[in-house]
Short mmCIF file of C-alpha atoms in Angstrom, two decimals:
data_model
loop_
_atom_site.label_atom_id
_atom_site.label_comp_id
_atom_site.label_asym_id
_atom_site.label_seq_id
_atom_site.Cartn_x
_atom_site.Cartn_y
_atom_site.Cartn_z
CA MET A 1 -17.60 80.02 -60.91
CA THR A 2 -14.01 78.54 -61.73
CA ALA A 3 -13.50 75.69 -64.62
CA ASP A 4 -13.91 72.96 -62.26
CA ASN A 5 -16.28 74.49 -60.42
CA HIS A 6 -19.73 74.73 -62.76
CA PHE A 7 -23.26 76.80 -61.24
CA CYS A 8 -26.50 75.50 -61.90
CA ASP A 9 -29.80 77.55 -61.08
CA LEU A 10 -32.81 75.31 -60.52
CA THR A 11 -35.09 77.09 -58.97
CA GLY A 12 -37.55 77.70 -62.06
CA HIS A 13 -37.94 74.30 -62.36
CA ALA A 14 -40.88 71.83 -61.50
CA SER A 15 -40.46 69.48 -58.95
CA SER A 16 -40.86 66.80 -60.38
CA GLN A 17 -38.04 67.20 -62.97
CA LEU A 18 -35.12 68.42 -60.25
CA GLN A 19 -33.70 64.72 -59.99
CA THR A 20 -33.56 64.52 -63.60
CA SER A 21 -31.80 67.97 -64.19
CA VAL A 22 -29.03 67.83 -61.30
CA PHE A 23 -28.54 63.65 -63.06
CA TYR A 24 -27.42 65.13 -66.30
CA GLU A 25 -25.43 68.17 -64.96
CA ILE A 26 -23.34 65.56 -62.92
CA LYS A 27 -23.35 62.67 -64.47
CA ASP A 28 -19.92 63.39 -66.37
CA MET A 29 -18.21 65.19 -63.63
CA ALA A 30 -14.67 64.62 -63.68
CA ARG A 31 -12.31 64.03 -60.46
CA GLY A 32 -11.74 67.38 -58.84
CA GLU A 33 -14.98 69.21 -60.38
CA THR A 34 -17.78 70.52 -58.24
CA VAL A 35 -21.41 71.40 -59.64
CA THR A 36 -23.50 74.21 -57.12
CA PHE A 37 -26.88 73.88 -57.89
CA LEU A 38 -29.44 76.46 -56.45
CA PHE A 39 -32.72 75.28 -55.36
CA ALA A 40 -36.23 76.51 -54.48
CA GLU A 41 -36.82 73.89 -52.11
CA ASP A 42 -34.82 71.83 -49.80
CA PRO A 43 -33.21 69.38 -52.18
CA ALA A 44 -32.21 66.47 -49.31
CA ILE A 45 -34.31 64.10 -50.55
CA ILE A 46 -33.17 64.47 -54.35
CA LEU A 47 -29.37 64.12 -53.53
CA HIS A 48 -30.31 61.29 -50.99
CA SER A 49 -32.29 59.36 -54.26
CA LEU A 50 -29.64 60.13 -56.94
CA ASN A 51 -26.85 59.04 -54.94
CA LEU A 52 -28.79 55.72 -53.96
CA GLN A 53 -29.32 55.34 -58.23
CA LEU A 54 -25.58 56.45 -58.64
CA ARG A 55 -24.23 53.83 -55.95
CA ASN A 56 -23.27 56.51 -53.50
CA ASN A 57 -20.67 57.74 -55.00
CA LEU A 58 -21.69 61.71 -54.84
CA ARG A 59 -21.09 64.21 -51.31
CA TRP A 60 -22.72 67.23 -50.90
CA GLU A 61 -23.02 70.39 -48.89
CA VAL A 62 -26.11 72.24 -48.53
CA SER A 63 -27.24 75.21 -46.86
CA GLU A 64 -30.19 77.92 -46.71
CA GLU A 65 -30.10 81.06 -48.64
CA PRO A 66 -32.00 84.16 -48.07
CA GLY A 67 -35.24 84.41 -50.01
CA GLN A 68 -35.88 80.55 -49.58
CA HIS A 69 -33.19 79.18 -51.51
CA TRP A 70 -30.78 76.40 -51.06
CA ARG A 71 -27.21 76.05 -52.30
CA ALA A 72 -25.97 72.34 -52.54
CA VAL A 73 -22.30 71.85 -53.25
CA ILE A 74 -21.73 68.56 -55.04
CA HIS A 75 -18.73 66.92 -55.27
CA ARG A 76 -17.60 63.19 -56.20
CA ALA A 77 -16.93 61.06 -53.40
CA GLU A 78 -13.38 60.40 -54.23
CA ASP A 79 -12.55 63.70 -53.88
CA VAL A 80 -13.39 64.29 -50.03
CA PRO A 81 -12.18 62.46 -46.98
CA PRO A 82 -14.47 59.06 -46.03
CA VAL A 83 -17.11 60.18 -43.38
CA ASP A 84 -17.07 56.92 -41.48
CA VAL A 85 -16.02 53.15 -41.44
CA LEU A 86 -18.99 52.46 -43.89
CA ASP A 87 -18.47 54.64 -46.15
CA MET A 88 -14.65 53.72 -46.57
CA LEU A 89 -16.19 50.12 -46.83
CA LYS A 90 -18.26 51.04 -49.92
CA ARG A 91 -15.19 52.90 -51.18
CA ASP A 92 -12.66 49.58 -50.82
CA HIS A 93 -15.81 47.73 -52.52
CA LYS A 94 -15.38 50.26 -55.67
CA ARG A 95 -11.79 49.93 -55.30
CA LEU A 96 -11.71 46.24 -55.31
CA ASP A 97 -14.20 46.06 -58.47
CA ALA A 98 -12.16 48.51 -60.50
CA MET A 99 -9.31 46.19 -60.02
CA PHE A 100 -11.12 42.89 -60.99
CA SER A 101 -12.75 44.72 -64.10
CA GLN A 102 -8.91 45.88 -65.30
CA VAL A 103 -7.84 42.02 -64.57
CA ILE A 104 -10.87 40.65 -66.84
CA HIS A 105 -9.77 43.89 -69.47
CA LEU A 106 -5.79 42.63 -69.54
CA THR A 107 -6.87 38.70 -69.35
CA ASP A 108 -9.49 39.36 -72.54
CA ASN A 109 -6.54 40.93 -74.31
CA GLY A 110 -4.23 38.49 -73.70
CA GLN A 111 -1.80 40.59 -71.23
CA LEU A 112 -1.53 37.74 -68.73
CA GLU A 113 1.28 38.41 -67.05
CA MET A 114 -0.14 41.54 -65.84
CA ALA A 115 -3.38 40.14 -65.16
CA HIS A 116 -1.69 37.91 -62.62
CA GLY A 117 0.13 40.41 -60.97
CA LEU A 118 -2.92 42.50 -60.45
CA MET A 119 -5.14 39.70 -59.69
CA ARG A 120 -2.69 38.63 -56.94
CA ALA A 121 -3.05 42.59 -55.49
CA PHE A 122 -6.77 41.91 -55.60
CA THR A 123 -6.76 39.08 -53.35
CA GLU A 124 -4.40 40.43 -50.99
CA GLY A 125 -6.75 43.67 -51.09
CA LEU A 126 -9.95 41.11 -50.61
CA ARG A 127 -8.38 39.62 -47.48
CA LYS A 128 -7.76 43.08 -45.90
CA HIS A 129 -11.31 44.11 -46.35
CA LEU A 130 -12.53 40.40 -45.07
CA ARG A 131 -10.55 41.06 -41.71
CA VAL A 132 -12.11 44.26 -41.18
CA GLU A 133 -15.41 42.94 -41.66
CA HIS A 134 -14.76 39.30 -40.17
CA ASP A 135 -12.79 40.38 -37.14
CA LEU A 136 -13.85 43.93 -36.41
CA LEU A 137 -17.55 44.14 -37.53
CA ALA A 138 -19.33 40.99 -37.44
CA ARG A 139 -17.62 39.89 -34.32
CA ALA A 140 -18.45 42.99 -32.74
CA ILE A 141 -21.81 43.16 -33.71
CA ARG A 142 -24.72 40.37 -33.41
CA THR A 143 -26.98 39.85 -36.10
CA PRO A 144 -29.18 37.05 -35.14
CA PRO A 145 -31.53 35.22 -37.21
CA ASN A 146 -34.66 36.49 -37.99
CA SER A 147 -37.88 34.29 -38.07
CA GLN A 148 -36.94 32.03 -41.18
CA GLY A 149 -33.65 31.33 -39.66
CA PHE A 150 -31.64 33.52 -41.50
CA ASP A 151 -28.73 35.29 -40.37
CA PRO A 152 -27.27 37.94 -42.73
CA SER A 153 -23.94 38.21 -40.74
CA ALA A 154 -23.46 33.99 -41.51
CA ALA A 155 -24.23 34.10 -44.82
CA MET A 156 -22.06 36.96 -45.57
CA VAL A 157 -18.92 34.85 -44.13
CA GLN A 158 -20.06 32.11 -46.22
CA GLU A 159 -20.17 34.43 -49.21
CA HIS A 160 -16.77 35.74 -48.43
CA ASN A 161 -15.11 32.18 -48.28
CA GLU A 162 -16.47 31.55 -51.42
CA ILE A 163 -15.35 34.48 -52.94
CA LEU A 164 -11.88 34.10 -51.60
CA ASN A 165 -11.73 30.59 -52.91
CA GLN A 166 -12.66 31.13 -56.09
CA SER A 167 -9.68 34.17 -56.29
CA VAL A 168 -7.44 31.95 -55.29
CA MET A 169 -8.29 29.43 -57.50
CA ILE A 170 -8.03 31.69 -60.29
CA GLU A 171 -4.36 32.91 -59.13
CA ALA A 172 -3.46 29.15 -59.54
CA GLY A 173 -5.30 29.55 -62.92
CA PHE A 174 -2.87 32.22 -64.31
CA GLU A 175 0.39 30.08 -63.09
CA GLU A 176 -0.84 26.95 -65.27
CA THR A 177 1.68 26.41 -67.97
CA ASP A 178 -0.71 26.32 -70.36
CA ALA A 179 -2.89 29.21 -69.01
CA SER A 180 -4.77 31.25 -72.05
CA SER A 181 -7.52 33.85 -71.76
CA ALA A 182 -9.80 31.09 -72.50
CA SER A 183 -8.72 29.17 -69.61
CA VAL A 184 -9.32 31.95 -67.12
CA GLY A 185 -11.76 34.33 -68.38
CA PRO A 186 -14.69 31.67 -67.65
CA LEU A 187 -13.16 31.84 -63.68
CA LEU A 188 -13.24 35.54 -64.04
CA ALA A 189 -16.42 35.24 -65.39
CA ILE A 190 -17.96 33.36 -62.80
CA LEU A 191 -16.36 35.54 -59.87
CA ALA A 192 -17.38 38.79 -61.43
CA GLY A 193 -21.28 37.85 -61.24
CA TYR A 194 -20.91 36.20 -58.03
CA LEU A 195 -19.05 39.76 -56.54
CA SER A 196 -21.34 42.08 -57.87
CA LYS A 197 -24.61 39.96 -56.31
CA HIS A 198 -22.61 39.71 -53.18
CA GLU A 199 -22.04 43.38 -52.55
CA GLN A 200 -25.57 44.65 -53.28
CA ARG A 201 -26.74 42.33 -50.59
CA GLU A 202 -24.00 43.33 -48.05
CA GLU A 203 -24.63 47.09 -48.65
CA ALA A 204 -28.77 46.31 -48.26
CA THR A 205 -28.74 43.64 -45.63
CA LEU A 206 -25.86 44.63 -43.48
CA PHE A 207 -24.42 47.67 -43.98
CA PRO A 208 -27.59 49.39 -42.28
CA VAL A 209 -27.44 47.19 -39.36
CA TRP A 210 -23.79 47.81 -39.00
CA THR A 211 -24.54 51.69 -39.31
CA GLY A 212 -27.30 51.84 -36.92
CA ALA A 213 -25.11 49.85 -34.04
CA LEU A 214 -22.08 51.99 -35.26
CA ASN A 215 -24.16 55.12 -34.06
CA LYS A 216 -25.08 54.37 -30.94
CA ALA A 217 -21.82 53.47 -29.75
CA PRO A 218 -19.34 56.29 -27.83
CA GLU A 219 -17.93 58.83 -30.25
CA GLN A 220 -14.29 57.86 -29.24
CA ALA A 221 -15.04 54.47 -29.86
CA ARG A 222 -16.17 55.36 -33.39
CA MET A 223 -12.93 56.97 -33.77
CA ASP A 224 -10.97 54.48 -32.56
CA LEU A 225 -12.70 51.91 -35.27
CA PHE A 226 -12.39 54.40 -38.16
CA ASN A 227 -8.67 54.65 -37.58
CA LYS A 228 -8.05 50.64 -36.77
CA VAL A 229 -10.18 50.19 -40.44
CA MET A 230 -8.13 52.97 -42.35
CA GLU A 231 -4.82 51.27 -41.07
CA ILE A 232 -6.17 48.06 -42.42
CA LEU A 233 -7.42 49.02 -45.73
CA GLN A 234 -4.56 51.23 -46.27
CA ASP A 235 -1.42 48.81 -45.12
#
């Protein structure tokens, strides 16, 4: 194996230890690296469970080997192209989260001018992300209210408006003549907590509905939507 492609034979490990063993092998995997595992049983359930634990940051290919062994090659998600629209949106969530975390870091360190510039870029990226979710997905895929009257799409739009309003407010906070880490920091902390909870709810409630609907759509329609979303997010 090359320096950026590691190999680990887990055929002798007990089933109860496999997920933990894989986790410790890949937890520090850098961009561009892969880890190849050999299993004595189909690792599909283990890999899906581990991917949930790691917030969908893994991609892999599994092949059956002679002698009832399975070979799994695991990559970081960033190292392979997105597979569908929802994959792109999850990646964009992570990209926006990383930008916002950097805004907080810069603000905490008193680098307000740099933080302000990055906050503007975050808000612009947020607008593009919301355009995809509102104009392309929510309008095309209806989510009727449940028995308690809860409509996940309506809740999503309401939360998005709140996130965007808070983002614009933070931008304005940076523009105040007496702006400081002490004045902007609390606003960033409030939005950070709101943003994290929103993304978790959205990926748990709406994304499965959207995935199911898109899987039923004609292949050409899925491809057209994929290209449109990529054009918007990468503009």
